[in-house]
XYZ file of C-alpha atoms in Angstrom:
247
model
C 0.000 0.000 0.000
C 2.882 2.386 0.766
C 4.335 1.706 -2.691
C 0.950 2.364 -4.321
C 0.516 5.635 -2.436
C 4.045 6.736 -3.393
C 3.377 5.883 -7.041
C 0.162 7.887 -7.059
C 1.913 10.835 -5.420
C 4.458 10.709 -8.245
C 1.842 10.378 -10.969
C -0.416 13.193 -9.822
C 0.687 16.682 -8.840
C -1.763 18.106 -6.297
C -2.613 21.022 -8.546
C -3.832 18.690 -11.320
C -5.576 15.642 -9.946
C -6.435 14.367 -6.497
C -7.240 10.687 -6.938
C -9.063 10.005 -3.691
C -10.183 6.665 -5.153
C -6.575 5.543 -4.752
C -5.231 7.460 -1.772
C -8.307 6.986 0.449
C -9.193 3.424 1.505
C -12.897 4.122 1.973
C -13.367 5.855 -1.377
C -11.204 3.273 -3.129
C -13.443 0.523 -1.794
C -16.560 2.300 -3.020
C -15.037 2.965 -6.416
C -13.932 -0.650 -6.908
C -17.377 -1.865 -5.818
C -18.956 0.456 -8.393
C -16.540 -0.741 -11.068
C -17.375 -4.380 -10.301
C -21.101 -3.575 -10.421
C -20.658 -1.975 -13.856
C -18.739 -5.021 -15.071
C -21.515 -7.340 -13.841
C -24.187 -5.158 -15.444
C -22.298 -5.127 -18.727
C -21.482 -8.843 -18.889
C -24.972 -10.033 -17.922
C -26.727 -7.527 -20.183
C -24.510 -8.477 -23.127
C -25.138 -12.199 -22.569
C -28.918 -11.930 -22.284
C -29.166 -9.432 -25.147
C -27.344 -11.913 -27.389
C -29.763 -14.667 -26.337
C -32.731 -12.402 -27.096
C -31.222 -11.422 -30.435
C -30.561 -14.993 -31.580
C -33.997 -16.249 -30.513
C -35.777 -13.245 -32.000
C -33.986 -13.589 -35.327
C -34.893 -17.287 -35.403
C -38.558 -16.564 -34.724
C -38.633 -13.889 -37.426
C -37.873 -16.628 -39.930
C -40.548 -18.950 -38.544
C -43.542 -20.014 -40.664
C -46.003 -18.668 -38.065
C -47.139 -15.159 -38.973
C -48.355 -14.588 -35.394
C -44.883 -15.191 -33.974
C -43.303 -12.905 -36.564
C -45.771 -10.124 -35.729
C -45.116 -10.502 -31.996
C -41.359 -10.265 -32.469
C -41.832 -7.274 -34.770
C -43.944 -5.537 -32.119
C -41.315 -6.308 -29.470
C -38.558 -4.825 -31.630
C -40.638 -1.751 -32.468
C -41.476 -1.105 -28.799
C -37.914 -1.245 -27.517
C -36.355 0.420 -30.550
C -38.793 3.350 -30.592
C -38.764 4.288 -26.896
C -35.902 5.791 -24.841
C -34.009 3.270 -22.691
C -34.386 5.473 -19.597
C -38.180 5.479 -20.013
C -38.085 1.698 -20.378
C -36.030 1.398 -17.195
C -38.496 3.584 -15.276
C -41.401 1.592 -16.702
C -40.003 -1.725 -15.468
C -38.862 -0.418 -12.092
C -41.752 1.860 -11.122
C -44.719 0.511 -13.107
C -44.107 -3.251 -13.090
C -41.845 -3.368 -10.042
C -44.481 -1.848 -7.768
C -46.932 -4.591 -8.788
C -44.569 -7.559 -8.455
C -44.187 -7.657 -4.690
C -44.021 -10.383 -2.070
C -44.620 -10.323 1.672
C -41.395 -10.313 3.628
C -40.621 -11.978 6.940
C -41.625 -8.787 8.746
C -45.039 -8.843 7.094
C -44.261 -5.851 4.867
C -44.346 -5.959 1.065
C -40.945 -6.434 -0.549
C -40.010 -6.071 -4.228
C -39.849 -9.381 -6.074
C -37.042 -8.098 -8.323
C -34.243 -5.813 -7.093
C -33.187 -2.615 -8.815
C -30.143 -4.485 -10.148
C -32.429 -7.164 -11.573
C -34.658 -4.610 -13.308
C -31.600 -2.901 -14.767
C -30.439 -6.221 -16.249
C -33.913 -6.976 -17.647
C -34.420 -3.517 -19.141
C -30.954 -3.192 -20.675
C -31.011 -6.759 -22.025
C -34.368 -6.310 -23.733
C -33.389 -2.912 -25.126
C -30.134 -4.142 -26.645
C -31.715 -7.491 -27.509
C -34.328 -5.797 -29.687
C -31.566 -4.151 -31.691
C -29.660 -7.438 -31.835
C -32.724 -9.101 -33.355
C -32.521 -6.752 -36.328
C -28.737 -7.140 -36.562
C -28.942 -10.939 -36.606
C -31.904 -10.851 -38.986
C -29.848 -8.841 -41.461
C -27.025 -11.362 -41.062
C -29.377 -14.298 -41.624
C -30.801 -12.722 -44.770
C -27.271 -12.132 -46.080
C -26.492 -15.863 -46.020
C -26.664 -17.075 -49.641
C -29.824 -19.023 -50.449
C -27.697 -21.572 -52.276
C -25.988 -22.463 -48.990
C -29.320 -23.197 -47.350
C -30.474 -25.234 -50.357
C -27.285 -27.288 -50.225
C -27.942 -28.072 -46.551
C -31.519 -29.069 -47.363
C -30.256 -31.380 -50.113
C -27.995 -33.063 -47.562
C -31.000 -33.837 -45.359
C -30.543 -31.176 -42.674
C -33.659 -30.275 -40.700
C -34.803 -26.660 -40.382
C -33.354 -26.465 -36.853
C -30.052 -28.001 -37.933
C -29.753 -25.603 -40.855
C -30.280 -22.594 -38.571
C -28.014 -23.882 -35.802
C -25.151 -25.337 -37.840
C -25.185 -23.348 -41.100
C -27.123 -20.095 -41.029
C -26.380 -18.826 -37.508
C -22.559 -19.239 -37.632
C -22.408 -17.444 -40.983
C -24.873 -14.773 -39.837
C -22.777 -14.057 -36.739
C -19.678 -13.529 -38.885
C -21.580 -11.111 -41.115
C -23.205 -9.285 -38.188
C -20.139 -8.811 -35.980
C -19.292 -5.189 -36.987
C -22.833 -3.932 -36.308
C -23.168 -6.198 -33.285
C -19.947 -4.826 -31.796
C -21.229 -1.263 -32.106
C -24.451 -2.176 -30.328
C -22.647 -3.975 -27.505
C -20.302 -1.029 -26.984
C -23.342 1.246 -26.750
C -24.873 -1.178 -24.255
C -21.863 -0.912 -21.941
C -22.152 2.876 -22.016
C -25.923 2.666 -21.478
C -25.380 0.880 -18.145
C -24.911 4.368 -16.647
C -28.714 4.695 -16.801
C -28.909 2.273 -13.867
C -27.872 5.307 -11.796
C -31.481 6.509 -12.127
C -32.820 3.622 -10.013
C -29.986 3.703 -7.452
C -27.947 0.759 -8.759
C -24.489 1.465 -7.242
C -22.517 1.330 -10.500
C -19.606 3.591 -11.483
C -21.569 6.774 -12.100
C -23.602 6.350 -8.917
C -20.615 5.851 -6.608
C -18.645 8.583 -8.380
C -21.494 11.021 -7.752
C -21.484 10.030 -4.088
C -17.730 10.613 -3.830
C -17.736 13.995 -5.536
C -20.761 15.104 -3.491
C -18.880 14.388 -0.273
C -15.362 15.457 -1.263
C -16.326 18.256 -3.697
C -13.885 16.956 -6.318
C -16.185 16.868 -9.353
C -13.442 17.560 -11.913
C -11.195 14.829 -10.571
C -13.935 12.192 -10.373
C -15.216 13.028 -13.848
C -11.698 12.403 -15.175
C -11.534 9.081 -13.323
C -15.007 8.145 -14.593
C -14.092 8.980 -18.178
C -10.856 6.984 -18.080
C -12.672 4.049 -16.459
C -15.219 3.803 -19.277
C -12.533 4.223 -21.919
C -10.771 1.239 -20.353
C -13.921 -0.886 -20.133
C -14.900 -0.199 -23.736
C -11.336 -0.797 -24.915
C -11.385 -4.274 -23.340
C -14.727 -5.056 -24.999
C -13.513 -3.828 -28.393
C -10.362 -5.956 -28.081
C -12.478 -9.043 -27.250
C -14.767 -8.367 -30.224
C -11.806 -7.960 -32.572
C -10.311 -11.241 -31.342
C -13.694 -12.921 -31.775
C -13.985 -11.567 -35.315
C -10.509 -12.831 -36.238
C -11.272 -16.244 -34.736
C -14.502 -16.603 -36.738
C -13.038 -15.336 -39.998
C -13.200 -17.827 -42.868
C -10.463 -17.302 -45.495
C -12.066 -16.341 -48.787
C -15.611 -16.051 -47.396
C -17.236 -12.741 -48.261
C -14.423 -11.670 -50.567
């Protein structure tokens, strides 16, 4: 700890930046807890949004017109309304209805604010992923699907083994942009008191009156988080690349 404090003293002249999230144990603990909360929000929202996107794209190609209309309505709802309004809708409108009786006999929320943030962000990004994957599915050559049918593949096998892998390769650039936006959108969880990075940073600068310093720390933190995600997406894209395909 002494070495870390000395390093920070060397890195930051007092007239430029006072990194209380490093020099102060209490604030450092809060900041790291907020960073971990943001990471959890991002990872879980990305995972569930991908699941929603894959399933929605599959249903959009289903023979049932009713299912296609339902998925279209879902996409239109989440694509045409602000994500903050969606978050408030889930937390205040639905959350106040879904309650259980606690051990003390008082009503308790069935889903926590963290849970509603995951649900809202996943559905919002998932609706956009549906359209991204749908575009990728439609870009797969019809001749490829016909070849799979000639080999005796079922509809499910064609989608799982042929269409989806190719569609993911085609969709990765647009998908990466949407996932990066999703990570940045996790700051909206601040509005329902989820203690993520923005929330804990606001608490720190409200108490220590160091708004400029904390805004710099917050900005650098999100640059780092997004940089890691972009690196992972680039590695994923290189891994899935098929030599000669799409050229």
